[in-house]
Amino acid sequence: MTPDELLSTTRAVRRRLDLTRPVPRELIEECLSLAVQAPTGRNRQRWHFVVVTEKEQREKLAAVWRAGMNLPGAPIPEEDARRAYAFPGSMERVWEGLRHLYDHIHEVPAFLIPCITGRTENASVLEQANTFGSIMPAVWSFMLAARARALGTAWLGPLRLEREGAQVLGIPYERVMQVAFVPVAYTIGTDFRPARRVPMEEVTHWERW
């Protein structure tokens, strides 16, 4: 794939994860070795990556994720809803994929839980941006590297019941924050296409808003 193809076809994969094929440890390590080349604020490298492949651990985490998904969520703002539903059928496919994943999440062969040292509760916007900006590029690099190796991923988190997830994984909750919950598997087929988005002009502002 060219860089443009890689960037434009790295999708959140939910329904097309191959639940029957294990993901080799060395392949995940290759993706992580690329992930840690991502930018990180002041070169602090506060990131940590918990990889879960053991069946019992996967089942425990799946239960935590499902429990969180059953909690009531905040309503989506009207403007967000307008963009999400701009193309007929798009969100319906998202919900169908999410329902499929809800039923089969425990069968996904590997999970990645990216974490960062430090918590942002009650932090300033600047501190929050600096913290998340020091880990999210690495996670996206992991997802791109996975796509280049015929692996699919989806950003599902962080776990809404983060403390319970920390207990399962032994993460020191008081000083380490989970950033995402990422299923990792080979994909069923590799023919992913660019997504339909609202026009670039609608979300691009030159010189001023």
Tab-separated table of C-alpha atoms in Angstrom:
chain	number	residue	atom	x	y	z
A	1	MET	CA	0.000	0.000	0.000
A	2	THR	CA	1.040	3.569	-0.606
A	3	PRO	CA	0.994	5.905	2.413
A	4	ASP	CA	-2.197	7.519	1.090
A	5	GLU	CA	-3.896	4.131	0.737
A	6	LEU	CA	-2.816	3.115	4.225
A	7	LEU	CA	-4.105	6.331	5.780
A	8	SER	CA	-7.394	6.357	3.903
A	9	THR	CA	-8.326	2.701	4.439
A	10	THR	CA	-7.398	2.105	8.082
A	11	ARG	CA	-10.911	1.512	9.367
A	12	ALA	CA	-12.409	0.698	12.742
A	13	VAL	CA	-12.965	-3.016	12.139
A	14	ARG	CA	-15.806	-4.620	14.073
A	15	ARG	CA	-17.658	-7.186	11.964
A	16	ARG	CA	-14.700	-8.340	9.890
A	17	LEU	CA	-12.329	-9.413	12.653
A	18	ASP	CA	-11.219	-13.021	12.204
A	19	LEU	CA	-12.071	-14.592	15.563
A	20	THR	CA	-10.547	-17.976	14.688
A	21	ARG	CA	-6.955	-17.044	13.882
A	22	PRO	CA	-4.428	-16.252	16.643
A	23	VAL	CA	-2.255	-13.166	16.217
A	24	PRO	CA	1.456	-13.981	16.631
A	25	ARG	CA	3.187	-12.178	19.468
A	26	GLU	CA	6.017	-11.082	17.188
A	27	LEU	CA	3.560	-9.311	14.892
A	28	ILE	CA	2.140	-7.281	17.781
A	29	GLU	CA	5.681	-6.487	18.902
A	30	GLU	CA	6.521	-5.226	15.407
A	31	CYS	CA	3.557	-2.847	15.562
A	32	LEU	CA	4.522	-1.666	19.036
A	33	SER	CA	8.121	-1.040	17.968
A	34	LEU	CA	6.726	1.370	15.377
A	35	ALA	CA	4.214	2.857	17.804
A	36	VAL	CA	6.924	4.027	20.197
A	37	GLN	CA	8.520	6.039	17.389
A	38	ALA	CA	5.538	8.414	17.538
A	39	PRO	CA	5.925	11.940	18.930
A	40	THR	CA	5.630	12.248	22.687
A	41	GLY	CA	5.551	15.467	24.696
A	42	ARG	CA	8.998	16.556	25.920
A	43	ASN	CA	10.235	13.054	25.075
A	44	ARG	CA	8.834	11.840	28.401
A	45	GLN	CA	7.630	8.523	26.918
A	46	ARG	CA	5.045	8.016	29.661
A	47	TRP	CA	3.254	5.403	27.584
A	48	HIS	CA	2.665	1.764	28.521
A	49	PHE	CA	0.983	-0.933	26.435
A	50	VAL	CA	-0.781	-3.889	28.037
A	51	VAL	CA	-1.283	-6.745	25.564
A	52	VAL	CA	-3.794	-9.427	26.494
A	53	THR	CA	-3.976	-12.764	24.659
A	54	GLU	CA	-4.758	-15.285	27.421
A	55	LYS	CA	-8.311	-16.605	27.147
A	56	GLU	CA	-9.235	-16.065	30.801
A	57	GLN	CA	-7.951	-12.485	30.809
A	58	ARG	CA	-9.736	-11.733	27.525
A	59	GLU	CA	-13.012	-13.038	28.943
A	60	LYS	CA	-12.648	-10.906	32.075
A	61	LEU	CA	-11.940	-7.781	30.058
A	62	ALA	CA	-14.806	-8.553	27.685
A	63	ALA	CA	-17.145	-8.691	30.671
A	64	VAL	CA	-15.879	-5.324	31.931
A	65	TRP	CA	-16.317	-3.739	28.505
A	66	ARG	CA	-19.839	-5.126	28.126
A	67	ALA	CA	-20.826	-3.909	31.580
A	68	GLY	CA	-19.610	-0.438	30.690
A	69	MET	CA	-21.482	-0.495	27.407
A	70	ASN	CA	-24.703	-1.160	29.321
A	71	LEU	CA	-24.349	2.050	31.323
A	72	PRO	CA	-26.430	5.014	30.112
A	73	GLY	CA	-24.501	7.307	27.793
A	74	ALA	CA	-24.602	11.039	27.198
A	75	PRO	CA	-26.847	12.207	24.334
A	76	ILE	CA	-25.027	13.095	21.124
A	77	PRO	CA	-25.147	16.825	20.281
A	78	GLU	CA	-27.369	17.779	17.339
A	79	GLU	CA	-24.465	18.952	15.170
A	80	ASP	CA	-22.542	15.737	15.798
A	81	ALA	CA	-25.618	13.686	14.922
A	82	ARG	CA	-26.102	15.611	11.683
A	83	ARG	CA	-22.584	14.764	10.532
A	84	ALA	CA	-22.714	11.172	11.754
A	85	TYR	CA	-25.914	10.515	9.815
A	86	ALA	CA	-24.982	12.625	6.782
A	87	PHE	CA	-24.859	9.560	4.532
A	88	PRO	CA	-27.791	7.115	4.712
A	89	GLY	CA	-26.830	3.747	6.147
A	90	SER	CA	-23.454	4.801	7.577
A	91	MET	CA	-24.400	4.841	11.251
A	92	GLU	CA	-26.668	1.833	10.841
A	93	ARG	CA	-23.592	-0.136	9.769
A	94	VAL	CA	-21.659	1.222	12.750
A	95	TRP	CA	-24.366	0.064	15.186
A	96	GLU	CA	-24.615	-3.319	13.502
A	97	GLY	CA	-20.854	-3.736	13.825
A	98	LEU	CA	-20.942	-2.703	17.458
A	99	ARG	CA	-23.704	-5.182	18.229
A	100	HIS	CA	-21.706	-7.918	16.507
A	101	LEU	CA	-18.631	-7.014	18.537
A	102	TYR	CA	-20.693	-6.905	21.740
A	103	ASP	CA	-21.703	-10.521	21.130
A	104	HIS	CA	-18.224	-11.733	20.158
A	105	ILE	CA	-15.730	-9.470	21.952
A	106	HIS	CA	-14.540	-12.342	24.181
A	107	GLU	CA	-13.505	-14.255	21.045
A	108	VAL	CA	-11.142	-11.572	19.731
A	109	PRO	CA	-7.641	-13.087	19.917
A	110	ALA	CA	-5.805	-10.052	21.313
A	111	PHE	CA	-6.485	-6.784	23.100
A	112	LEU	CA	-4.237	-3.750	23.386
A	113	ILE	CA	-4.776	-1.405	26.312
A	114	PRO	CA	-2.617	1.723	25.884
A	115	CYS	CA	-1.930	3.577	29.123
A	116	ILE	CA	-0.111	6.707	30.218
A	117	THR	CA	1.410	7.647	33.539
A	118	GLY	CA	-0.556	10.454	35.171
A	119	ARG	CA	-4.270	11.158	35.478
A	120	THR	CA	-6.165	14.138	34.075
A	121	GLU	CA	-9.173	14.412	36.377
A	122	ASN	CA	-9.631	18.108	37.193
A	123	ALA	CA	-6.622	18.980	35.020
A	124	SER	CA	-6.481	22.082	32.853
A	125	VAL	CA	-7.259	21.838	29.148
A	126	LEU	CA	-3.551	22.366	28.464
A	127	GLU	CA	-2.526	19.491	30.708
A	128	GLN	CA	-5.211	17.215	29.274
A	129	ALA	CA	-4.122	18.019	25.707
A	130	ASN	CA	-0.468	17.449	26.532
A	131	THR	CA	-1.234	14.115	28.195
A	132	PHE	CA	-3.471	12.649	25.508
A	133	GLY	CA	-1.319	14.154	22.770
A	134	SER	CA	1.595	12.145	24.140
A	135	ILE	CA	-0.099	8.768	23.733
A	136	MET	CA	-2.723	8.965	20.975
A	137	PRO	CA	-0.217	9.355	18.108
A	138	ALA	CA	1.452	6.150	19.298
A	139	VAL	CA	-1.861	4.287	19.353
A	140	TRP	CA	-2.712	5.494	15.853
A	141	SER	CA	0.748	4.422	14.667
A	142	PHE	CA	0.051	0.975	16.116
A	143	MET	CA	-3.251	0.815	14.248
A	144	LEU	CA	-1.628	1.864	10.974
A	145	ALA	CA	1.152	-0.692	11.436
A	146	ALA	CA	-1.482	-3.341	12.147
A	147	ARG	CA	-3.394	-2.454	8.970
A	148	ALA	CA	-0.178	-2.796	6.944
A	149	ARG	CA	0.138	-6.342	8.320
A	150	ALA	CA	-3.438	-7.418	7.498
A	151	LEU	CA	-4.584	-6.886	11.082
A	152	GLY	CA	-7.735	-5.037	12.032
A	153	THR	CA	-8.279	-2.812	15.061
A	154	ALA	CA	-10.942	-0.556	16.542
A	155	TRP	CA	-10.743	2.240	19.123
A	156	LEU	CA	-13.239	1.124	21.799
A	157	GLY	CA	-12.291	2.978	24.836
A	158	PRO	CA	-11.150	3.746	27.311
A	159	LEU	CA	-13.104	1.207	29.330
A	160	ARG	CA	-16.013	3.028	30.924
A	161	LEU	CA	-15.393	0.910	34.031
A	162	GLU	CA	-11.715	1.776	34.056
A	163	ARG	CA	-11.103	0.901	37.701
A	164	GLU	CA	-12.508	-2.592	37.186
A	165	GLY	CA	-10.309	-3.022	34.119
A	166	ALA	CA	-7.308	-1.912	36.139
A	167	GLN	CA	-8.082	-4.569	38.745
A	168	VAL	CA	-8.174	-7.285	36.094
A	169	LEU	CA	-4.861	-6.175	34.602
A	170	GLY	CA	-3.028	-5.094	37.754
A	171	ILE	CA	-2.695	-1.513	36.482
A	172	PRO	CA	-1.977	0.997	39.293
A	173	TYR	CA	-5.173	3.006	38.768
A	174	GLU	CA	-4.247	5.956	40.977
A	175	ARG	CA	-1.234	6.903	38.857
A	176	VAL	CA	-1.743	5.249	35.452
A	177	MET	CA	-4.628	6.082	33.106
A	178	GLN	CA	-6.025	3.758	30.463
A	179	VAL	CA	-6.506	5.562	27.157
A	180	ALA	CA	-8.212	3.005	24.921
A	181	PHE	CA	-9.394	-0.570	24.579
A	182	VAL	CA	-8.296	-1.918	21.196
A	183	PRO	CA	-9.252	-5.355	19.816
A	184	VAL	CA	-6.626	-6.800	17.458
A	185	ALA	CA	-7.212	-9.605	14.951
A	186	TYR	CA	-6.586	-10.606	11.382
A	187	THR	CA	-9.289	-9.282	9.099
A	188	ILE	CA	-11.714	-11.200	6.937
A	189	GLY	CA	-10.626	-9.799	3.599
A	190	THR	CA	-8.460	-6.731	3.136
A	191	ASP	CA	-10.574	-4.694	0.738
A	192	PHE	CA	-11.244	-1.714	2.991
A	193	ARG	CA	-12.189	1.560	1.339
A	194	PRO	CA	-12.090	5.241	2.283
A	195	ALA	CA	-15.023	6.306	4.453
A	196	ARG	CA	-17.665	8.790	3.360
A	197	ARG	CA	-17.099	12.035	5.246
A	198	VAL	CA	-18.704	15.460	5.243
A	199	PRO	CA	-16.985	17.841	2.786
A	200	MET	CA	-13.536	18.981	3.860
A	201	GLU	CA	-14.635	22.588	3.297
A	202	GLU	CA	-17.227	22.210	6.061
A	203	VAL	CA	-14.615	21.486	8.708
A	204	THR	CA	-11.658	23.509	7.428
A	205	HIS	CA	-11.114	27.118	8.481
A	206	TRP	CA	-8.470	29.364	6.923
A	207	GLU	CA	-6.991	32.291	8.882
A	208	ARG	CA	-10.037	32.483	11.199
A	209	TRP	CA	-13.172	30.456	12.133
